[in-house]
Coordinates of C-alpha atoms in Angstrom, one line a residue:
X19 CA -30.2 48.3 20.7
X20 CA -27.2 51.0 20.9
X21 CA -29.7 53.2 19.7
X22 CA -32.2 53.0 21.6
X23 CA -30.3 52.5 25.1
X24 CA -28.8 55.9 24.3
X25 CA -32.2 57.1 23.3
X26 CA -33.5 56.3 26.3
X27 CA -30.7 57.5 29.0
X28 CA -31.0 60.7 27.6
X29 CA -34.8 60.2 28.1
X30 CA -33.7 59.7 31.9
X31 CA -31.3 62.4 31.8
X32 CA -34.4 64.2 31.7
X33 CA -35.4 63.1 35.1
X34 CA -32.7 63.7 37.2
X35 CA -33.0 66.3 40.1
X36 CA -30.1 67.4 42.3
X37 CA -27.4 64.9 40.6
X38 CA -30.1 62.1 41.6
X39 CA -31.4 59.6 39.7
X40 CA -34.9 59.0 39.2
X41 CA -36.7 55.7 38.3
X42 CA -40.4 55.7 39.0
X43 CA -40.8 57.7 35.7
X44 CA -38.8 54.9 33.8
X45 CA -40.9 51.9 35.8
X46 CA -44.5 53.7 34.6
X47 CA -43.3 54.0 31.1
X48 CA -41.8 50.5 31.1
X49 CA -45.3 49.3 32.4
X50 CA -47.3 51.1 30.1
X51 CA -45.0 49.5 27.3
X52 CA -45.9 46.0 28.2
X53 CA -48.8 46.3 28.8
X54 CA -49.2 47.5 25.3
X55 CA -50.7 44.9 22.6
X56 CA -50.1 45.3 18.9
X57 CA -50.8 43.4 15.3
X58 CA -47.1 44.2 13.7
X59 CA -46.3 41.9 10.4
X60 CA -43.1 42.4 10.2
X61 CA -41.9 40.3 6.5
X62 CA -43.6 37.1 7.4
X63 CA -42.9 37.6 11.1
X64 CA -46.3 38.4 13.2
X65 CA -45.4 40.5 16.3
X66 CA -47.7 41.3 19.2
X67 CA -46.1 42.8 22.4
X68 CA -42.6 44.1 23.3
X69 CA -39.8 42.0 23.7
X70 CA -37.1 44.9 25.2
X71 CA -36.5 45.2 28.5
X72 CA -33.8 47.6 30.1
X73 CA -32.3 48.0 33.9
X74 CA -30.5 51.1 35.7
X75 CA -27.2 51.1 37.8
X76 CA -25.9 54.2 39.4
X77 CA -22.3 55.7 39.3
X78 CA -21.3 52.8 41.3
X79 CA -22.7 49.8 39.4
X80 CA -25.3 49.0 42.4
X81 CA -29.2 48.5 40.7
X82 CA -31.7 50.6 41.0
X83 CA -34.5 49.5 38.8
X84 CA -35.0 46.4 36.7
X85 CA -37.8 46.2 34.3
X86 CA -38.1 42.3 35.2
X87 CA -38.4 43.3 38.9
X88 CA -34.8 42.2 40.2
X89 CA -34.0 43.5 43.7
X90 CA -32.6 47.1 44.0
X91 CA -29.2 47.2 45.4
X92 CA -27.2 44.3 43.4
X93 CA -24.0 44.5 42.0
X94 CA -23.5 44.9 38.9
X95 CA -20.6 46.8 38.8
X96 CA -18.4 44.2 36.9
X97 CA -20.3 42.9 34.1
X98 CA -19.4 44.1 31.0
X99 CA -22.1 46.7 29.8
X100 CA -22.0 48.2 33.3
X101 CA -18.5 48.4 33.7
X102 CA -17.6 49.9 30.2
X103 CA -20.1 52.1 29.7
X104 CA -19.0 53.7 33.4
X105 CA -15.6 54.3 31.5
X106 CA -17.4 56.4 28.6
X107 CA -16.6 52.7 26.7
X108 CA -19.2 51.1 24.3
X109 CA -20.3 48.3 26.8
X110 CA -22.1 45.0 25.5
X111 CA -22.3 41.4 26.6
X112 CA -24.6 38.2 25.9
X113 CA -25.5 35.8 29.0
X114 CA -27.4 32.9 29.6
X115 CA -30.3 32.9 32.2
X116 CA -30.1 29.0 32.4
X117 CA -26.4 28.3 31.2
X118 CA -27.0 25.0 29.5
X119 CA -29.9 26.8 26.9
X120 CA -28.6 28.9 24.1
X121 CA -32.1 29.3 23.6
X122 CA -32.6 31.5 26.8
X123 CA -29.7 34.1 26.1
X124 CA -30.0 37.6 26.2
X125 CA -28.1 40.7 24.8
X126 CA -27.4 43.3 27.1
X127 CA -26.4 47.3 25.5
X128 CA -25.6 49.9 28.0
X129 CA -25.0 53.8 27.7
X130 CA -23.9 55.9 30.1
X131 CA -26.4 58.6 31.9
X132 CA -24.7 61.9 32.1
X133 CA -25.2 65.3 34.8
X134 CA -23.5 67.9 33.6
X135 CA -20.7 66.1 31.8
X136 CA -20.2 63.6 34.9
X137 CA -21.5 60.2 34.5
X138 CA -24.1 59.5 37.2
X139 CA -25.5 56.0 35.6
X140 CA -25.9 53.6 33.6
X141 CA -29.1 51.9 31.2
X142 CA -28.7 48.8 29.8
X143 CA -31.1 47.5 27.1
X144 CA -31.7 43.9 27.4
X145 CA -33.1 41.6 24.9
X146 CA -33.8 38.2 24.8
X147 CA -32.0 36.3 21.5
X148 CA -35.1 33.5 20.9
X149 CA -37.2 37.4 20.2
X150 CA -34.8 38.3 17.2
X151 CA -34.2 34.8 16.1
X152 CA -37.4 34.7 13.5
X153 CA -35.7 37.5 12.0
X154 CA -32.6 35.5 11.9
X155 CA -34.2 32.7 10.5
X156 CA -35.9 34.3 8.3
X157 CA -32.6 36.6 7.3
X158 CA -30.8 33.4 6.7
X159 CA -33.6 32.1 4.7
X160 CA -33.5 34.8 2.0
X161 CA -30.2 34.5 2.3
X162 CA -29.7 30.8 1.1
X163 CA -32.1 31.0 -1.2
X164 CA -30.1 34.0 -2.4
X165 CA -27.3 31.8 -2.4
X166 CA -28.8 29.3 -4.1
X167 CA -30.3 31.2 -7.2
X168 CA -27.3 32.6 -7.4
X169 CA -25.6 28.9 -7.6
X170 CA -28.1 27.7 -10.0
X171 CA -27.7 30.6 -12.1
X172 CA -24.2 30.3 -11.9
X173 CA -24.0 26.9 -13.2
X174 CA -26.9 27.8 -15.9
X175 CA -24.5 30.6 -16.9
X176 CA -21.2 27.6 -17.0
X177 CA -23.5 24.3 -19.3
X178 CA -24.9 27.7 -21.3
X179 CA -21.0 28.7 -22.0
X180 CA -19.7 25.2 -22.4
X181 CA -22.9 24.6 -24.5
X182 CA -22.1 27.7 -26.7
X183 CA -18.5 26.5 -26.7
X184 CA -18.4 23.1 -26.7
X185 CA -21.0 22.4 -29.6
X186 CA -19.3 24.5 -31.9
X187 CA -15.8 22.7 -31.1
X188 CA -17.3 19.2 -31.5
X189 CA -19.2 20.0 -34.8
X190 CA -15.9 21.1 -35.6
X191 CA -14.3 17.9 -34.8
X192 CA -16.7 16.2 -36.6
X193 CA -16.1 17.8 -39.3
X194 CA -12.3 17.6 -39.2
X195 CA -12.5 13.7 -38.3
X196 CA -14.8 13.4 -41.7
X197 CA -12.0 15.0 -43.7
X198 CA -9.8 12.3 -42.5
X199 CA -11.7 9.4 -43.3
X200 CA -11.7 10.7 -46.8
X201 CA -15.3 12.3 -46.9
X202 CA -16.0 15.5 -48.4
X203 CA -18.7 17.1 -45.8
X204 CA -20.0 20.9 -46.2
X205 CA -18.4 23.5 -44.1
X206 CA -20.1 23.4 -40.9
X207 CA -21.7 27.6 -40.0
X208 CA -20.1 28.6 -36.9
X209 CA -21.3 31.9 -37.2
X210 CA -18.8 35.2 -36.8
X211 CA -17.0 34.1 -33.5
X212 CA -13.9 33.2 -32.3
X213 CA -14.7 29.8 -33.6
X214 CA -16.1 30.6 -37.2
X215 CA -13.4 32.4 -37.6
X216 CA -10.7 29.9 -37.2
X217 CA -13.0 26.6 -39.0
X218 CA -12.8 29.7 -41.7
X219 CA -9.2 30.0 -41.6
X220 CA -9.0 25.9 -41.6
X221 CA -11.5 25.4 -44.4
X222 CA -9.3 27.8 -47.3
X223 CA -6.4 26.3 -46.0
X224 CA -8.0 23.0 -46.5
X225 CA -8.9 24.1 -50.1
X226 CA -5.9 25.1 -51.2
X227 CA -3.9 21.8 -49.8
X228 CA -6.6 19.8 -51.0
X229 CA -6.2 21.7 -54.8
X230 CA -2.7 21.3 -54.7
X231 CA -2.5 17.9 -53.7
X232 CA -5.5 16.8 -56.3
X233 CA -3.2 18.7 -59.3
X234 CA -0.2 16.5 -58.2
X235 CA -2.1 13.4 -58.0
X236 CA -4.0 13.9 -61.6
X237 CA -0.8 14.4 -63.0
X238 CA 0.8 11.2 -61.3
X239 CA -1.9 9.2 -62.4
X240 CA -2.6 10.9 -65.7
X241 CA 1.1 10.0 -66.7
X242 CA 1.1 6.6 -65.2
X243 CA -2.3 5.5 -66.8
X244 CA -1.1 7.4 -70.7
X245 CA 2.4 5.3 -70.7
X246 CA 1.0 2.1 -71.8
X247 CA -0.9 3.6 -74.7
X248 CA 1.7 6.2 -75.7
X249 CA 4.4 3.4 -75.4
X250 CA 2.1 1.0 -77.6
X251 CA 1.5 3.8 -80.2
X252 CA 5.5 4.0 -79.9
X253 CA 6.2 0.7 -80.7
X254 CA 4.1 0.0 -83.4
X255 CA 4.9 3.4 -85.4
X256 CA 8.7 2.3 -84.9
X257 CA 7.7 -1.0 -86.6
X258 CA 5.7 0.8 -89.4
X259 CA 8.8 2.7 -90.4
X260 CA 10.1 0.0 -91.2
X261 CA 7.7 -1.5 -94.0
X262 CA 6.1 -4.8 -92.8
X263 CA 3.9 -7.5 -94.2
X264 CA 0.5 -6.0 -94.9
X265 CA -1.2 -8.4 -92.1
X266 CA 1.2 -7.1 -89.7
X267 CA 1.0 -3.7 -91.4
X268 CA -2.6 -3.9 -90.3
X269 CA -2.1 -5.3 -86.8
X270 CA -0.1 -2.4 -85.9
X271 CA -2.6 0.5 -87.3
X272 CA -5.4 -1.3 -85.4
X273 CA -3.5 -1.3 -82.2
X274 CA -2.8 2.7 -82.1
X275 CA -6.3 2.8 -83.4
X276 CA -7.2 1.2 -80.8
X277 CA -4.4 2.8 -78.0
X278 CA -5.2 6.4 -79.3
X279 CA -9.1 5.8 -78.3
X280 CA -8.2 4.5 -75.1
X281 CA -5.8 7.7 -74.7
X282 CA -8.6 9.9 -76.0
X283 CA -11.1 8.0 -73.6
X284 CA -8.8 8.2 -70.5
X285 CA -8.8 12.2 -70.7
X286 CA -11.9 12.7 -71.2
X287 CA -13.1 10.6 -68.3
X288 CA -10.1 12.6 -66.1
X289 CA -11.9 15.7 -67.2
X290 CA -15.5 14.8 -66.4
X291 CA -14.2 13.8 -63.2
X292 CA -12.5 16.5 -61.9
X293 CA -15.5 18.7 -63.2
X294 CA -17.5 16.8 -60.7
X295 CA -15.4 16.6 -57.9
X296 CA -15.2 20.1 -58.4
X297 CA -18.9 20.9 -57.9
X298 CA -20.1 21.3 -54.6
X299 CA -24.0 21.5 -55.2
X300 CA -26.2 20.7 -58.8
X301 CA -26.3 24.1 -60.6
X302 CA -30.0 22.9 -61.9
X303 CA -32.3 20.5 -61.3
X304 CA -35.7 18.6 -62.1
X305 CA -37.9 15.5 -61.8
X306 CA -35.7 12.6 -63.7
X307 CA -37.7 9.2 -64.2
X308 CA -34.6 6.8 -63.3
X309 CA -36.7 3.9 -65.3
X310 CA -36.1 6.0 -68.7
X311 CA -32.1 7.0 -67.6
X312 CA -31.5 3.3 -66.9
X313 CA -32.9 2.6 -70.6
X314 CA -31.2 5.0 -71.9
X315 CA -27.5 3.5 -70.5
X316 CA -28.9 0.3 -71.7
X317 CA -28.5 1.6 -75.5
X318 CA -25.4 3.5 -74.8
X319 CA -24.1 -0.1 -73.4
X320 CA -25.8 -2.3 -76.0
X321 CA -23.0 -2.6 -78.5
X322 CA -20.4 -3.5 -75.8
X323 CA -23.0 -6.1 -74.4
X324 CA -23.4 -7.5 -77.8
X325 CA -19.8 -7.8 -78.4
X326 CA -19.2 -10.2 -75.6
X327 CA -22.7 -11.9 -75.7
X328 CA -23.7 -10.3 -72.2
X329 CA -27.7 -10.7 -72.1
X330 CA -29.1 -7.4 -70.2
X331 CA -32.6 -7.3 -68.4
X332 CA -34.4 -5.3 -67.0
X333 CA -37.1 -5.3 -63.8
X334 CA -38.5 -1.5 -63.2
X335 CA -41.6 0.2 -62.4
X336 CA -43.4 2.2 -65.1
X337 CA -42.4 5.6 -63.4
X338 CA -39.4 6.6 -61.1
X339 CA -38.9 9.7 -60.0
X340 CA -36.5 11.8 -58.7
X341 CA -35.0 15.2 -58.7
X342 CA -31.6 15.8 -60.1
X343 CA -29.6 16.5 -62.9
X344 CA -30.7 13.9 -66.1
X345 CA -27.6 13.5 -67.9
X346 CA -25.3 13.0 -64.7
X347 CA -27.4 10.5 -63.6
X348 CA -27.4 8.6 -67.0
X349 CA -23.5 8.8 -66.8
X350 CA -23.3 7.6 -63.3
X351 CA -26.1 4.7 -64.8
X352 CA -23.9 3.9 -67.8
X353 CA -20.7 3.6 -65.7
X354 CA -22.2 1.1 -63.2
X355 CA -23.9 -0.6 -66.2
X356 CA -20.5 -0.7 -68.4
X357 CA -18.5 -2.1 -64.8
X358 CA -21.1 -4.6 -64.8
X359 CA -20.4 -5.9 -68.3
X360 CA -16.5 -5.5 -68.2
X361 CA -16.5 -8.1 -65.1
X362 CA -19.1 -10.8 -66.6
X363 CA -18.0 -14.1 -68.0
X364 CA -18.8 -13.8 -72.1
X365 CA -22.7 -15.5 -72.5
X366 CA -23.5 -14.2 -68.7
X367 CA -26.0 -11.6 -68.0
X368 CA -26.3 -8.3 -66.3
X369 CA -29.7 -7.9 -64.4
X370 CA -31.1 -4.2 -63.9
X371 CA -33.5 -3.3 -60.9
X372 CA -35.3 0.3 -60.6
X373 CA -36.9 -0.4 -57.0
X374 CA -39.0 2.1 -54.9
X375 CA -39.2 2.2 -51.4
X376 CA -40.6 4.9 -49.4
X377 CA -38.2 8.4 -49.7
X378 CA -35.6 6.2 -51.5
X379 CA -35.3 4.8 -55.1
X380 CA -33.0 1.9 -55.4
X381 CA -31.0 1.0 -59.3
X382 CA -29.2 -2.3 -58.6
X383 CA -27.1 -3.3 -61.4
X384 CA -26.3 -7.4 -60.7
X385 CA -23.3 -8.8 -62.8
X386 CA -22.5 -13.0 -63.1
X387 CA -18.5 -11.8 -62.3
X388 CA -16.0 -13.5 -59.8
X389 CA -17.3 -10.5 -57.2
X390 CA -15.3 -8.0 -54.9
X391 CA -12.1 -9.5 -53.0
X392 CA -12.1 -8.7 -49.2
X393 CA -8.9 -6.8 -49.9
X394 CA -11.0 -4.2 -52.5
X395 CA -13.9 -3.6 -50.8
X396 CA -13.1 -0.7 -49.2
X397 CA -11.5 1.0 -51.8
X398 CA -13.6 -0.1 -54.9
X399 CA -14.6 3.7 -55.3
X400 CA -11.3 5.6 -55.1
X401 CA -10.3 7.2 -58.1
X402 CA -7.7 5.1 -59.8
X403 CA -8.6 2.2 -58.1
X404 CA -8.8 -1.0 -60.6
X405 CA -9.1 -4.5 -60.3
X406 CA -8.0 -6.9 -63.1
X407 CA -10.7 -8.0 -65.6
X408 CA -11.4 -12.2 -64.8
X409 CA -10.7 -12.5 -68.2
X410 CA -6.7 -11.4 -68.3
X411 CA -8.3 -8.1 -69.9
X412 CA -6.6 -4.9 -69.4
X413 CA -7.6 -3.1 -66.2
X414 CA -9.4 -0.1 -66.4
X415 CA -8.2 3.5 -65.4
X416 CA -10.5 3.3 -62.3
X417 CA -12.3 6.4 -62.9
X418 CA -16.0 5.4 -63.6
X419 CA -17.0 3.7 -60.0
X420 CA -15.1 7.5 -58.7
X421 CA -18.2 9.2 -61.2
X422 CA -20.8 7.5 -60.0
X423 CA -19.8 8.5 -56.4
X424 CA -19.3 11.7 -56.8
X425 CA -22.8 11.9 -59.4
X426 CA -24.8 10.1 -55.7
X427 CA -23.0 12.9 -53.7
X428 CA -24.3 15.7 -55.3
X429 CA -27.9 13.9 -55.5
X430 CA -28.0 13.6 -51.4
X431 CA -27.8 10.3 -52.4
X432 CA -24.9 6.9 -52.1
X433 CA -23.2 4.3 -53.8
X434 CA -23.1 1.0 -52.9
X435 CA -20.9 -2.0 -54.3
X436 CA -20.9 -5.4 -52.4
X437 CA -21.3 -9.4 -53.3
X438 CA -24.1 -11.0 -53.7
X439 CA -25.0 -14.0 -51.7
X440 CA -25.3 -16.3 -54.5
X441 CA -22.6 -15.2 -57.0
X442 CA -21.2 -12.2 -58.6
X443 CA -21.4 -8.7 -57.8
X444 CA -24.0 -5.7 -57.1
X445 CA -23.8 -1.9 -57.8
X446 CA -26.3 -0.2 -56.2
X447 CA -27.3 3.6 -56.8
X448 CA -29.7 5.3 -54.0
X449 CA -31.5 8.6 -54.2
X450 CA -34.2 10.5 -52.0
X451 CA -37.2 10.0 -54.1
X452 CA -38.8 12.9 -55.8
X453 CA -41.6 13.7 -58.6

């Protein structure tokens, strides 16, 4: 509107004659402008005709044209874009033609008309507000909608950061809270970030805490578990030396006979074990029928069955397969079986069960024992962890239920030891089926 009330005062500059101001020129063109009819799509605005109107005062402020047909000779000396614009000032005001409608206001622009240097006039622009308010509208439209991509994209931009964040840190956690509960989970990938980096960091720390503190504990235990035997072996040389009956004679060979073996057997166990724990995946694999591996610990049991009368049966199917390593899994069978046995009564049985079931196959091994106090049952499969034999026999070292664990690890699979409802105990081997 500045513009173009500048634009045209110079247009009426152009008029003058003698210092005078001339209006009739104006009054035609300002007809011939409304009179005009257009089609102007203006964004999704649809304009037809002129909105603008404009008036003139003279050096004094008095009118003397008004496109809207107000009478010549009004003062209008003091409002704002009269007054101002007489000074050389930028003059502008807003004011309502029915004071209680903001609807009807206008905007008012003058500029000064010069002669010569000397300021002779003024022309005002005038245009009503409700004729640029479409454009406001539509201004403050684009403008929300601006606003509120921009929020939406915003928060997109904050859950996709918290998302890239966040997930990483609670895998993370997951995996830390896992380590604590004793579990031995695979390093999560966190990719090369701020945050792989560190679960990096945290996992060869973990390593090496976790090596030294599984050296210190082998060697606790491995001395703890090796005085009985060595102290037995001890005692009966000592009593050897010096020259005893030949029944006692033999009593004492047969016990570091038989103390050696159990020394011999305790290391070797100790060893297979901590080859296992140390493995994190099967170097080879291959379809294993668990019917034949569950035969095959049968025979490797059978002489210790005999011994103590323990009758062992077997329910299995023909063929079940799975994939894994063959010998680990007949060690893991063998150890389960050999539990079994060490807890029945003498005369009692052991019951084997090779069961299929969808992608699982299921070796229950089902002793006639005294079953798992509530105080063990968590901690049946620790390594080291040994309950005494119903029998007042010797507890074992508490390795084997620690094999068979660790053997169901590496197979994707578990380990399982609870009571059974009617009596006695049951060791239970799963593993994803395979062929």
């Amino acid at each position: 509107m500045n513009d173009a009330a500048h634009l045209l005062a110079a247009r009426v500059e152009g008029d003058l004659q003698g210092g005078q101001l001339r209006t009739a020129p104006t009054a035609q063109s300002m007809q011939r402008a409304n009179d005009r009819r257009f089609q102007a799509q203006i964004f999704r605005v649809l304009k037809t005709h002129t909105s603008m109107s404009l008036y003139i005062t003279d050096q004094n402020g008095l009118l003397l044209f008004d496109a809207n047909g107000a009478s010549p000779g009004s003062d209008y000396s003091q409002w704002r874009d009269v007054a101002r614009s007489l000074r050389g000032e930028y003059g502008a005001r807003s004011t309502r033609a029915v004071s209680d409608d903001p609807a009807s206001s206008t905007l008012v622009v003058g500029a000064p008309i010069y002669d010569r240097g000397r300021i002779v006039g003024v022309l005002s622009v005038t245009k009503p507000v409700d004729s640029i308010t479409p454009f406001m509208e539509l201004a403050r439209s684009r403008l929300l909608s601006g606003v509120l991509l921009s929020g939406i994209g915003a928060l997109l931009l904050a859950f996709l950061s918290f998302w890239s964040i966040g997930r990483p840190l609670r895998r993370f956690e997951e995996y830390v809270k896992a380590l604590r509960r004793g579990e031995r989970p695979p390093t999560p990938s966190f990719g090369r970030g701020e945050i792989g980096a560190m679960a990096h960091t945290f996992e060869e720390l973990r390593r090496e805490l976790e090596g030294r503190r599984y050296i210190e504990e082998y060697v606790q235990h491995l001395t703890h578990e090796l005085k009985s035997p060595l102290s037995a072996i001890r005692a009966s040389a000592e009593i050897l030396k010096e020259n005893p009956p030949p029944a006692e004679r033999e009593r004492f060979l047969a016990a570091i006979e038989r103390e050696s073996a159990r020394a011999h057997s305790l290391a070797e166990r100790l060893l297979e074990l901590a080859s296992l724990e140390g493995r994190v995946e099967l170097n080879a694999t291959g379809p294993v029928d668990l019917t034949l591996a569950v035969q095959a610990a049968m025979q490797e049991c059978g002489v210790e069955a005999e011994r103590r009368q323990i009758n062992l049966q077997l329910e299995a199917p023909r063929l079940a397969f799975v994939n894994g390593d063959a010998f680990l899994l007949q060690r893991a069978l063998a150890n389960l079986l050999h539990n079994a046995i060490e807890f029945s009564p003498e005369g009692g049985a052991v019951l084997l069960r090779v069961l299929r079931g969808g992608a699982t196959v299921r070796v229950e091994v089902r002793d006639q024992g005294p079953g798992i106090p509530d105080y063990a049952a968590p901690r049946v499969f620790e390594r080291f962890f040994s309950l005494p034999r119903p029998d007042g026999r010797q507890k074992g070292a508490g390795i084997g239920l620690s094999l068979v664990r660790e053997a169901a690890r590496l197979h994707g699979g578990e380990a399982l030891l609870y009571n059974h409802p009617a009596g006695g105990a049951v060791a239970e081997l799963r593993l994803p089926a395979g062929g």
